[in-house]
Tab-separated table of C-alpha atoms in Angstrom:
chain	number	residue	atom	x	y	z
A	1	MET	CA	95.209	27.107	-14.810
A	2	MET	CA	92.425	27.066	-17.384
A	3	LEU	CA	89.307	24.992	-16.531
A	4	PRO	CA	88.446	22.277	-18.888
A	5	ARG	CA	86.027	23.394	-21.555
A	6	ILE	CA	83.540	20.726	-20.679
A	7	THR	CA	83.406	21.996	-17.046
A	8	ILE	CA	82.749	25.526	-18.230
A	9	LEU	CA	80.109	24.420	-20.564
A	10	LEU	CA	78.315	22.352	-17.929
A	11	ALA	CA	78.448	25.197	-15.452
A	12	THR	CA	76.819	27.425	-18.104
A	13	ILE	CA	74.106	24.858	-18.741
A	14	LEU	CA	73.434	24.583	-14.984
A	15	VAL	CA	73.022	28.379	-14.562
A	16	ILE	CA	70.623	28.413	-17.592
A	17	ALA	CA	68.703	25.548	-16.254
A	18	LEU	CA	67.967	27.044	-12.852
A	19	PRO	CA	64.788	29.034	-12.710
A	20	ALA	CA	65.720	32.753	-12.361
A	21	HIS	CA	62.494	33.901	-10.720
A	22	ALA	CA	61.072	30.692	-9.034
A	23	GLY	CA	59.494	32.802	-6.374
A	24	HIS	CA	57.334	34.618	-8.994
A	25	ARG	CA	56.091	31.429	-10.748
A	26	GLN	CA	52.411	31.820	-11.539
A	27	THR	CA	50.381	29.228	-9.567
A	28	VAL	CA	47.361	27.429	-11.086
A	29	PRO	CA	44.538	25.547	-9.350
A	30	GLN	CA	46.305	22.218	-10.091
A	31	ASP	CA	49.190	23.231	-7.860
A	32	GLU	CA	46.939	23.296	-4.803
A	33	ARG	CA	45.040	20.059	-5.402
A	34	VAL	CA	45.675	17.143	-3.071
A	35	PHE	CA	44.103	14.036	-4.472
A	36	PRO	CA	42.618	11.390	-2.150
A	37	VAL	CA	43.877	7.778	-2.431
A	38	GLY	CA	41.328	5.399	-3.989
A	39	ASP	CA	40.929	1.639	-4.040
A	40	SER	CA	43.228	0.154	-6.731
A	41	GLY	CA	41.893	-3.338	-6.356
A	42	PRO	CA	43.761	-6.508	-5.400
A	43	PHE	CA	47.424	-7.070	-6.215
A	44	ASN	CA	48.166	-10.696	-5.560
A	45	PRO	CA	51.161	-12.760	-6.756
A	46	THR	CA	50.828	-15.097	-9.719
A	47	PRO	CA	52.603	-18.436	-10.101
A	48	LEU	CA	55.273	-16.588	-12.022
A	49	THR	CA	55.798	-13.885	-9.393
A	50	ALA	CA	59.067	-13.922	-7.453
A	51	PHE	CA	58.132	-10.735	-5.510
A	52	LEU	CA	55.899	-7.754	-5.828
A	53	LYS	CA	55.373	-4.537	-3.956
A	54	GLU	CA	52.808	-1.840	-3.631
A	55	GLY	CA	53.891	1.540	-1.940
A	56	VAL	CA	53.640	5.280	-1.949
A	57	ASP	CA	56.469	7.528	-3.150
A	58	SER	CA	57.790	10.776	-1.718
A	59	LYS	CA	55.189	12.791	-3.654
A	60	GLY	CA	52.167	10.744	-2.729
A	61	ALA	CA	51.893	8.591	-5.832
A	62	ILE	CA	50.854	5.000	-5.357
A	63	TYR	CA	53.066	2.494	-7.160
A	64	ARG	CA	53.339	-1.209	-7.904
A	65	TYR	CA	56.121	-3.361	-9.303
A	66	GLU	CA	56.416	-7.038	-9.874
A	67	VAL	CA	59.428	-9.281	-10.725
A	68	PRO	CA	59.274	-12.787	-12.165
A	69	PHE	CA	61.354	-15.800	-11.023
A	70	ASN	CA	63.118	-15.860	-14.399
A	71	TRP	CA	63.753	-12.122	-14.505
A	72	ASN	CA	65.839	-11.106	-17.494
A	73	ASN	CA	66.921	-7.839	-15.950
A	74	SER	CA	64.615	-5.823	-18.101
A	75	LEU	CA	61.872	-3.532	-16.883
A	76	VAL	CA	58.586	-2.375	-18.535
A	77	MET	CA	57.144	0.874	-17.298
A	78	TYR	CA	53.419	1.149	-17.793
A	79	THR	CA	51.670	4.549	-17.925
A	80	HIS	CA	47.958	4.805	-17.477
A	81	GLY	CA	45.562	7.161	-19.233
A	82	PHE	CA	43.387	10.143	-18.083
A	83	ARG	CA	41.574	9.282	-14.922
A	84	GLY	CA	39.430	12.483	-14.800
A	85	CYS	CA	39.905	15.597	-12.550
A	86	ILE	CA	36.988	16.806	-10.538
A	87	ALA	CA	34.638	14.078	-9.491
A	88	ASP	CA	31.833	16.356	-8.193
A	89	PRO	CA	31.777	20.052	-9.515
A	90	SER	CA	29.251	21.022	-6.895
A	91	THR	CA	31.560	20.118	-4.036
A	92	GLY	CA	34.988	20.188	-5.716
A	93	ALA	CA	35.631	16.700	-4.790
A	94	LEU	CA	38.599	15.242	-6.757
A	95	VAL	CA	38.993	11.971	-8.549
A	96	PRO	CA	41.056	9.642	-6.284
A	97	LEU	CA	44.439	8.242	-7.195
A	98	THR	CA	44.582	4.623	-8.376
A	99	VAL	CA	47.273	2.425	-9.941
A	100	ASP	CA	46.549	-0.264	-12.548
A	101	ASN	CA	48.171	-3.526	-13.489
A	102	PRO	CA	49.195	-3.449	-17.206
A	103	PRO	CA	47.053	-5.406	-19.615
A	104	LEU	CA	49.897	-7.671	-20.487
A	105	ARG	CA	50.927	-8.327	-16.880
A	106	GLU	CA	51.003	-12.185	-17.185
A	107	TYR	CA	52.731	-11.971	-20.610
A	108	TYR	CA	55.513	-9.717	-19.288
A	109	LEU	CA	56.150	-12.110	-16.436
A	110	ALA	CA	56.065	-15.177	-18.713
A	111	ARG	CA	58.804	-13.647	-20.856
A	112	GLY	CA	60.956	-12.684	-17.979
A	113	TYR	CA	60.142	-8.953	-17.750
A	114	ALA	CA	59.560	-7.096	-14.544
A	115	TRP	CA	57.039	-4.298	-14.710
A	116	ALA	CA	56.125	-1.159	-12.730
A	117	ALA	CA	53.270	1.360	-12.792
A	118	SER	CA	52.392	4.658	-10.921
A	119	SER	CA	49.049	6.267	-10.073
A	120	TYR	CA	50.981	9.634	-10.513
A	121	SER	CA	50.771	12.078	-7.645
A	122	LYS	CA	48.046	14.049	-9.354
A	123	ASN	CA	45.115	13.323	-11.654
A	124	CYS	CA	43.675	15.789	-14.401
A	125	TYR	CA	45.547	16.129	-17.592
A	126	ASP	CA	48.810	16.742	-15.818
A	127	VAL	CA	51.339	15.009	-18.163
A	128	LYS	CA	54.267	16.580	-16.464
A	129	ASP	CA	53.450	14.974	-13.211
A	130	GLY	CA	52.781	11.649	-14.973
A	131	VAL	CA	56.340	11.792	-16.472
A	132	GLU	CA	57.949	12.755	-13.182
A	133	SER	CA	56.044	10.102	-11.197
A	134	THR	CA	56.998	7.403	-13.691
A	135	ASN	CA	60.677	8.430	-13.678
A	136	ARG	CA	60.711	8.453	-9.909
A	137	LEU	CA	59.446	4.921	-9.896
A	138	VAL	CA	62.248	3.760	-12.219
A	139	ARG	CA	64.663	5.116	-9.549
A	140	ILE	CA	62.766	3.428	-6.795
A	141	PHE	CA	62.855	0.123	-8.645
A	142	SER	CA	66.599	0.504	-9.338
A	143	HIS	CA	67.258	1.175	-5.659
A	144	GLU	CA	65.102	-1.548	-4.269
A	145	VAL	CA	65.481	-4.294	-6.834
A	146	GLY	CA	68.524	-3.405	-8.933
A	147	LYS	CA	69.189	-1.304	-11.918
A	148	PRO	CA	67.730	-3.036	-14.963
A	149	ASP	CA	69.899	-3.475	-18.061
A	150	GLN	CA	67.001	-2.358	-20.292
A	151	THR	CA	63.931	-0.177	-19.569
A	152	LEU	CA	60.986	-0.084	-21.942
A	153	ILE	CA	57.942	2.307	-21.603
A	154	THR	CA	54.460	1.802	-22.817
A	155	GLY	CA	51.219	3.697	-22.153
A	156	PHE	CA	47.697	4.256	-23.263
A	157	SER	CA	45.947	7.578	-24.190
A	158	MET	CA	47.431	10.261	-21.850
A	159	GLY	CA	49.871	7.530	-20.871
A	160	GLY	CA	51.010	7.557	-24.491
A	161	HIS	CA	51.640	11.307	-24.244
A	162	ILE	CA	53.604	10.597	-21.084
A	163	THR	CA	55.565	7.928	-22.895
A	164	GLY	CA	56.392	10.344	-25.740
A	165	ALA	CA	57.510	13.033	-23.372
A	166	ALA	CA	59.684	10.747	-21.189
A	167	ILE	CA	61.670	9.442	-24.208
A	168	GLU	CA	62.501	13.006	-25.342
A	169	MET	CA	64.094	13.976	-21.967
A	170	PHE	CA	67.772	13.748	-21.268
A	171	PRO	CA	69.700	11.398	-21.030
A	172	ASN	CA	67.874	9.968	-24.098
A	173	ILE	CA	70.090	11.253	-26.827
A	174	ARG	CA	72.036	9.615	-29.784
A	175	CYS	CA	75.813	10.001	-29.370
A	176	PRO	CA	78.550	9.215	-31.813
A	177	GLU	CA	81.196	6.558	-31.215
A	178	GLY	CA	84.651	7.278	-29.829
A	179	ARG	CA	85.844	10.067	-27.624
A	180	ARG	CA	83.147	12.444	-28.823
A	181	GLY	CA	80.568	9.888	-28.000
A	182	HIS	CA	81.978	9.518	-24.515
A	183	ILE	CA	81.752	13.274	-23.908
A	184	CYS	CA	78.236	13.337	-25.367
A	185	ARG	CA	77.110	10.485	-23.048
A	186	ARG	CA	78.643	12.357	-20.085
A	187	PHE	CA	76.705	15.525	-21.023
A	188	ALA	CA	73.542	13.508	-21.439
A	189	HIS	CA	73.950	11.775	-18.009
A	190	ILE	CA	74.484	15.042	-16.218
A	191	LEU	CA	71.615	16.755	-18.005
A	192	GLY	CA	69.480	13.754	-17.201
A	193	LYS	CA	70.279	14.296	-13.553
A	194	LEU	CA	69.395	17.946	-13.779
A	195	SER	CA	66.097	17.381	-15.634
A	196	GLY	CA	64.984	14.217	-13.767
A	197	GLY	CA	65.006	12.146	-16.916
A	198	VAL	CA	65.542	8.415	-17.141
A	199	ARG	CA	67.261	6.318	-19.846
A	200	TYR	CA	64.726	4.344	-21.919
A	201	HIS	CA	65.544	1.810	-24.671
A	202	GLY	CA	62.252	1.643	-26.446
A	203	ALA	CA	58.652	2.912	-26.354
A	204	ALA	CA	55.157	1.717	-27.380
A	205	PRO	CA	52.500	4.339	-27.027
A	206	HIS	CA	48.937	3.085	-27.789
A	207	CYS	CA	46.034	5.369	-28.672
A	208	GLY	CA	48.356	8.163	-27.446
A	209	VAL	CA	48.015	11.857	-27.449
A	210	MET	CA	50.956	12.160	-29.728
A	211	GLY	CA	49.843	15.512	-31.030
A	212	ASP	CA	50.078	16.917	-27.525
A	213	THR	CA	48.152	20.175	-27.142
A	214	GLU	CA	46.633	19.721	-30.601
A	215	LEU	CA	44.134	17.444	-28.887
A	216	PHE	CA	42.501	20.505	-27.261
A	217	ASN	CA	42.476	22.368	-30.545
A	218	TYR	CA	40.523	19.348	-31.920
A	219	PHE	CA	38.043	19.584	-29.090
A	220	GLY	CA	37.611	23.318	-29.617
A	221	ASP	CA	37.286	22.953	-33.402
A	222	TYR	CA	34.410	20.543	-32.896
A	223	SER	CA	32.400	22.759	-30.631
A	224	TYR	CA	33.135	26.141	-32.383
A	225	GLY	CA	32.746	24.524	-35.753
A	226	ALA	CA	29.333	23.101	-34.636
A	227	GLU	CA	28.302	26.535	-33.401
A	228	ALA	CA	29.400	28.282	-36.656
A	229	LEU	CA	27.462	25.684	-38.779
A	230	ALA	CA	24.443	26.028	-36.706
A	231	ALA	CA	24.531	29.787	-36.685
A	232	GLU	CA	24.393	29.769	-40.595
A	233	VAL	CA	20.746	28.679	-40.349
A	234	ASN	CA	19.769	29.658	-36.847
A	235	PRO	CA	20.618	33.272	-35.819
A	236	LEU	CA	19.870	32.456	-32.186
A	237	VAL	CA	23.194	30.551	-31.960
A	238	GLN	CA	25.984	32.822	-30.710
A	239	SER	CA	29.658	31.915	-30.165
A	240	GLN	CA	31.819	33.535	-27.460
A	241	PHE	CA	34.955	32.811	-25.645
A	242	PRO	CA	35.087	32.008	-22.851
A	243	PRO	CA	31.661	30.461	-23.059
A	244	PRO	CA	28.951	31.649	-20.708
A	245	ASP	CA	28.388	29.777	-17.458
A	246	ASP	CA	24.998	28.576	-18.681
A	247	TYR	CA	26.382	27.235	-22.022
A	248	PHE	CA	25.014	23.782	-21.602
A	249	ALA	CA	21.553	25.037	-20.782
A	250	THR	CA	21.310	27.686	-23.396
A	251	THR	CA	23.772	27.505	-26.402
A	252	LEU	CA	24.333	23.780	-26.720
A	253	PRO	CA	20.647	22.801	-27.005
A	254	LEU	CA	20.209	25.272	-29.877
A	255	VAL	CA	23.312	23.859	-31.591
A	256	ILE	CA	22.209	20.271	-31.206
A	257	GLY	CA	18.624	21.152	-32.240
A	258	THR	CA	19.928	22.722	-35.352
A	259	LEU	CA	22.362	20.088	-36.480
A	260	PHE	CA	20.430	16.867	-35.472
A	261	THR	CA	16.956	15.677	-36.397
A	262	ASN	CA	16.625	13.622	-33.278
A	263	ASN	CA	17.992	15.953	-30.631
A	264	GLY	CA	17.618	13.915	-27.503
A	265	ALA	CA	19.597	15.379	-24.749
A	266	ASP	CA	21.748	12.366	-24.058
A	267	PHE	CA	22.402	11.040	-27.567
A	268	PRO	CA	21.483	13.188	-30.606
A	269	THR	CA	21.080	11.269	-33.845
A	270	GLY	CA	20.147	11.935	-37.297
A	271	LEU	CA	21.955	14.730	-39.222
A	272	THR	CA	20.450	17.787	-40.821
A	273	PRO	CA	22.268	19.250	-43.869
A	274	GLN	CA	24.334	21.387	-41.535
A	275	GLY	CA	24.961	18.399	-39.248
A	276	GLU	CA	26.362	16.580	-42.212
A	277	LYS	CA	28.858	19.407	-42.594
A	278	LEU	CA	29.835	18.866	-38.935
A	279	ARG	CA	30.427	15.207	-39.701
A	280	GLU	CA	32.691	16.119	-42.689
A	281	LEU	CA	34.533	18.791	-40.646
A	282	THR	CA	35.284	16.173	-37.991
A	283	ARG	CA	36.393	13.696	-40.601
A	284	GLN	CA	39.134	16.077	-41.672
A	285	THR	CA	40.200	17.302	-38.254
A	286	SER	CA	40.478	13.770	-37.013
A	287	GLY	CA	42.684	12.339	-39.700
A	288	GLY	CA	40.884	12.457	-43.057
A	289	ASP	CA	38.874	9.875	-44.965
A	290	ARG	CA	39.581	6.430	-43.420
A	291	PRO	CA	37.806	3.111	-42.578
A	292	LEU	CA	35.400	3.104	-39.736
A	293	PHE	CA	35.068	6.922	-39.454
A	294	ASP	CA	31.383	6.855	-40.694
A	295	GLN	CA	30.503	4.124	-38.116
A	296	ALA	CA	32.363	5.949	-35.342
A	297	PHE	CA	30.970	9.485	-35.785
A	298	PRO	CA	27.477	8.713	-34.360
A	299	VAL	CA	29.015	6.867	-31.455
A	300	TRP	CA	31.209	9.811	-30.443
A	301	THR	CA	28.963	12.798	-31.329
A	302	ALA	CA	27.482	13.370	-27.905
A	303	PHE	CA	30.679	12.644	-26.004
A	304	LEU	CA	32.652	15.412	-28.057
A	305	PHE	CA	30.004	17.935	-27.106
A	306	GLY	CA	30.966	17.292	-23.526
A	307	PHE	CA	34.158	19.292	-24.099
A	308	ALA	CA	32.308	22.411	-25.153
A	309	GLY	CA	32.004	25.238	-22.770
A	310	ALA	CA	35.679	24.850	-21.677
A	311	ASP	CA	37.776	27.813	-20.741
A	312	GLY	CA	41.038	26.488	-22.307
A	313	THR	CA	42.914	25.940	-19.058
A	314	VAL	CA	42.366	22.120	-19.182
A	315	ASP	CA	40.582	22.087	-15.820
A	316	GLY	CA	42.992	24.423	-14.167
A	317	VAL	CA	46.178	22.583	-15.210
A	318	LEU	CA	47.322	25.646	-17.202
A	319	SER	CA	47.490	29.271	-16.359
A	320	GLY	CA	45.396	30.407	-19.235
A	321	ASN	CA	43.758	29.426	-22.511
A	322	ILE	CA	45.585	26.923	-24.741
A	323	TYR	CA	43.138	26.878	-27.556
A	324	ASP	CA	44.193	28.793	-30.675
A	325	ASN	CA	42.530	28.659	-34.163
A	326	ARG	CA	43.583	31.972	-35.644
A	327	LYS	CA	45.464	30.392	-38.435
A	328	ARG	CA	43.453	27.307	-38.951
A	329	VAL	CA	41.942	26.709	-42.391
A	330	TYR	CA	38.905	24.522	-42.001
A	331	GLN	CA	38.097	21.803	-44.713
A	332	LEU	CA	34.946	19.795	-45.377
A	333	ASP	CA	36.711	17.561	-47.916
A	334	GLY	CA	40.216	16.411	-48.914
A	335	ASP	CA	40.617	19.111	-51.563
A	336	PRO	CA	42.772	21.965	-50.133
A	337	ALA	CA	40.895	24.533	-52.299
A	338	LEU	CA	38.032	26.154	-50.408
A	339	ASN	CA	34.581	25.596	-51.813
A	340	VAL	CA	31.664	27.893	-50.940
A	341	ASP	CA	30.622	26.061	-47.787
A	342	GLU	CA	34.271	25.913	-46.518
A	343	GLN	CA	34.738	29.596	-47.232
A	344	VAL	CA	31.596	30.491	-45.177
A	345	LEU	CA	32.707	28.340	-42.307
A	346	ASN	CA	36.169	29.967	-42.308
A	347	ASP	CA	34.646	33.361	-42.465
A	348	THR	CA	32.158	32.848	-39.618
A	349	ILE	CA	33.752	30.491	-37.014
A	350	LEU	CA	34.900	32.276	-33.865
A	351	ARG	CA	38.636	32.913	-33.876
A	352	VAL	CA	40.359	32.448	-30.504
A	353	ARG	CA	43.807	33.407	-29.508
A	354	LYS	CA	46.014	31.334	-27.075
A	355	ASP	CA	46.967	33.332	-23.999
A	356	ARG	CA	50.480	34.664	-24.026
A	357	GLY	CA	53.001	32.555	-22.054
A	358	VAL	CA	50.713	29.619	-21.472
A	359	ASN	CA	52.524	26.224	-21.442
A	360	ARG	CA	55.789	27.825	-22.606
A	361	ARG	CA	58.730	25.587	-23.436
A	362	LYS	CA	61.434	25.477	-20.789
A	363	PHE	CA	65.030	24.172	-21.071
A	364	LEU	CA	65.512	21.007	-18.964
A	365	ARG	CA	62.116	21.492	-17.327
A	366	LEU	CA	58.902	19.903	-18.535
A	367	GLN	CA	55.870	21.984	-19.540
A	368	ARG	CA	52.721	21.031	-17.545
A	369	ILE	CA	51.470	19.573	-20.899
A	370	PRO	CA	54.687	18.782	-22.739
A	371	GLN	CA	54.829	19.471	-26.491
A	372	LEU	CA	56.475	16.563	-28.230
A	373	THR	CA	59.209	17.680	-30.668
A	374	GLY	CA	59.679	14.393	-32.523
A	375	ARG	CA	63.324	14.293	-31.501
A	376	ILE	CA	63.209	10.608	-30.585
A	377	ASN	CA	66.388	8.588	-29.971
A	378	VAL	CA	64.929	5.122	-29.287
A	379	PRO	CA	62.744	2.673	-31.259
A	380	VAL	CA	59.065	3.669	-31.098
A	381	ILE	CA	56.037	1.728	-32.199
A	382	SER	CA	52.903	3.883	-31.940
A	383	VAL	CA	49.512	2.205	-32.509
A	384	HIS	CA	46.108	3.749	-32.966
A	385	THR	CA	42.525	2.686	-33.849
A	386	THR	CA	41.133	4.281	-37.023
A	387	GLY	CA	37.699	5.070	-35.472
A	388	ASP	CA	38.859	6.688	-32.179
A	389	LEU	CA	37.347	10.168	-32.124
A	390	PHE	CA	38.235	10.877	-28.451
A	391	VAL	CA	41.984	10.907	-29.122
A	392	PRO	CA	41.726	10.968	-32.878
A	393	PHE	CA	43.943	9.208	-35.472
A	394	SER	CA	45.248	12.565	-36.485
A	395	MET	CA	47.520	12.447	-33.485
A	396	GLU	CA	49.595	9.751	-35.152
A	397	GLN	CA	49.886	11.885	-38.330
A	398	ILE	CA	51.002	14.927	-36.300
A	399	TYR	CA	53.577	12.754	-34.522
A	400	ALA	CA	54.922	11.213	-37.719
A	401	ARG	CA	55.274	14.628	-39.237
A	402	ASP	CA	57.116	15.896	-36.178
A	403	VAL	CA	59.541	12.942	-36.222
A	404	ALA	CA	60.110	13.356	-39.987
A	405	ARG	CA	61.042	16.982	-39.492
A	406	ARG	CA	63.615	15.888	-37.096
A	407	HIS	CA	64.938	13.220	-39.514
A	408	ARG	CA	64.168	10.405	-37.073
A	409	SER	CA	61.659	8.492	-39.112
A	410	ASP	CA	64.011	5.511	-38.968
A	411	LEU	CA	63.077	5.191	-35.264
A	412	LEU	CA	59.329	5.339	-35.665
A	413	VAL	CA	56.845	2.679	-36.738
A	414	THR	CA	53.202	3.728	-36.840
A	415	ARG	CA	50.349	1.150	-37.017
A	416	ALA	CA	46.611	1.315	-37.496
A	417	THR	CA	44.177	-1.128	-36.280
A	418	ARG	CA	40.474	-1.228	-37.071
A	419	ALA	CA	38.243	-0.395	-34.140
A	420	ILE	CA	35.767	2.354	-33.210
A	421	GLY	CA	36.595	2.548	-29.459
A	422	HIS	CA	39.350	4.456	-27.765
A	423	CYS	CA	42.243	2.153	-26.915
A	424	ASP	CA	40.133	-0.765	-28.214
A	425	PHE	CA	42.909	-3.265	-28.836
A	426	SER	CA	42.802	-7.062	-28.699
A	427	ALA	CA	45.311	-9.025	-26.619
A	428	GLU	CA	46.824	-10.260	-29.753
A	429	GLU	CA	47.423	-6.723	-31.088
A	430	LEU	CA	49.165	-5.677	-27.747
A	431	ILE	CA	51.380	-8.820	-27.701
A	432	ARG	CA	52.444	-8.252	-31.292
A	433	THR	CA	53.409	-4.712	-30.669
A	434	PHE	CA	55.428	-5.736	-27.630
A	435	ASP	CA	57.165	-8.567	-29.350
A	436	ASP	CA	58.054	-6.471	-32.286
A	437	LEU	CA	59.383	-3.747	-30.119
A	438	VAL	CA	61.552	-6.189	-28.162
A	439	LEU	CA	63.002	-7.666	-31.389
A	440	TRP	CA	63.725	-4.226	-32.672
A	441	VAL	CA	65.428	-3.063	-29.471
A	442	ASP	CA	67.322	-6.294	-28.941
A	443	GLU	CA	68.301	-7.255	-32.488
A	444	GLY	CA	67.863	-4.116	-34.531
A	445	VAL	CA	65.058	-5.630	-36.662
A	446	LYS	CA	62.722	-2.734	-37.501
A	447	PRO	CA	59.138	-4.007	-37.931
A	448	ALA	CA	56.613	-3.066	-40.573
A	449	GLY	CA	54.122	-0.268	-40.125
A	450	ASP	CA	51.520	1.774	-42.000
A	451	ASP	CA	51.989	4.864	-44.029
A	452	VAL	CA	49.704	7.286	-42.181
A	453	LEU	CA	50.775	10.402	-44.160
A	454	ASN	CA	49.531	9.196	-47.516
A	455	PRO	CA	45.850	10.195	-47.754
A	456	ALA	CA	45.081	7.691	-50.528
A	457	ASN	CA	46.608	4.840	-48.418
A	458	VAL	CA	44.717	5.900	-45.240
A	459	ALA	CA	41.390	6.035	-47.303
A	460	ASN	CA	41.877	2.492	-48.626
A	461	PRO	CA	38.921	0.392	-47.528
A	462	PHE	CA	41.366	-2.204	-46.141
A	463	PHE	CA	43.525	0.249	-44.293
A	464	GLY	CA	44.422	-1.093	-40.845
A	465	CYS	CA	43.871	-4.788	-41.760
A	466	HIS	CA	47.502	-5.751	-41.651
A	467	PHE	CA	47.743	-5.192	-37.917
A	468	THR	CA	44.179	-6.065	-36.905
A	469	GLU	CA	43.802	-9.389	-35.227
A	470	GLY	CA	41.798	-11.033	-32.433
A	471	LEU	CA	38.674	-9.885	-30.705
A	472	ALA	CA	38.206	-6.282	-29.600
A	473	GLY	CA	35.119	-4.288	-28.718
A	474	THR	CA	34.290	-3.437	-32.382
A	475	PRO	CA	31.992	-5.900	-34.193
A	476	GLU	CA	34.002	-8.459	-36.304
A	477	ALA	CA	32.022	-7.468	-39.394
A	478	LEU	CA	34.074	-4.286	-39.324
A	479	ARG	CA	37.358	-5.969	-38.510
A	480	SER	CA	38.311	-9.477	-39.514
A	481	ASP	CA	35.290	-10.072	-41.824
A	482	ILE	CA	36.219	-7.021	-44.018
A	483	CYS	CA	39.902	-7.817	-43.798
A	484	SER	CA	39.386	-11.364	-45.063
A	485	LEU	CA	38.418	-9.743	-48.432
A	486	ALA	CA	41.633	-7.771	-48.711
A	487	PRO	CA	43.632	-8.486	-51.804
């Protein structure tokens, strides 16, 4: 008797999915790290709380969940951002695990939504662990409370990356109607079991690392670009990879002293002509000409130099260097043709090659730092501030292009808000995003967004005004006061 074709196919997929040489998997420092448990602060019920719980899962992650009296059988998963990694380099002490309540905790409860959040079982930029910890918590909630009819996911910064990776895992796939759709959903369910994925119905990443490992290319471009620009006029500046152990004591002071007129160690200010080129390079690598970049650059300058001197392993999360700029064409303006200054920069900047096999894609298994394909199957609203230079606005442009290449732009809405800080959103902005996502998921009403791939639109002085409201950390003169003048 012939086996059903679907059984044969599933067996084949299972064999492919199993690691052939698990015993030879290369270990990295992150594998051996055991993070201490920190103080997450109080977790007390509100007048809307039917019950809540704080616990520890099977992998050591702390979790919290809360269910309101008027629970609508929907769940919001909240994914926090980067906590840090090594608290004290001299001793190797690690940053402790803590779990957050979501910023919209009370709003979720008032609308009848339960929520849950995990500390993850590891800190550092370990997105894989963040996804797995979050998915484990969905299963814990389903077992202890009941399986929700609908599960949404939202996160900030690295949590946005976790959100993006979680919704690309099986069983999140679009299936046709009818018998073929039934078979498709059966496949998706089984593959979801194999991969550890969870079914999500909508997502809202905020200030997310939606360009995945391109974030680390951005950091590297800033430091190696600064070195190249400084070396044009100061022959004492030398670039090398990996950087020397005394980089912060030797090379970096030379770079800062060449690019800035007031080169205080903590906060360099005032740009030399070569420093102005660094500003323009950063403008282009972070998303192009747009509102608030000029105000943001002095704020973020010193912070970005903090990523210089890295070895490309992302604090030992990866087995080798992830940074690669061999094919990058560096621009100092929006014109793709290279002018003399751009040609010199491209000719002199140190070119670095990514190590072979680092962060390689795996079928049904997450990379340690997952690369987002743009193959989304649920509604996504992704929001970013225009002046963010930690996780730059270019992350949204990369993501929008990835989604467009997969012909899934009908499922993505990208929004810009006007602020200088990282994840600097007002309560009104967060609520509007959540409400619009719920309306889209529940009733199919796709909300408005911004065109982030049109350079002229992004450069408009009023770009970001449509979705900017309420008070944030950025002065109102750069937010509502300017927007009140919009035509």
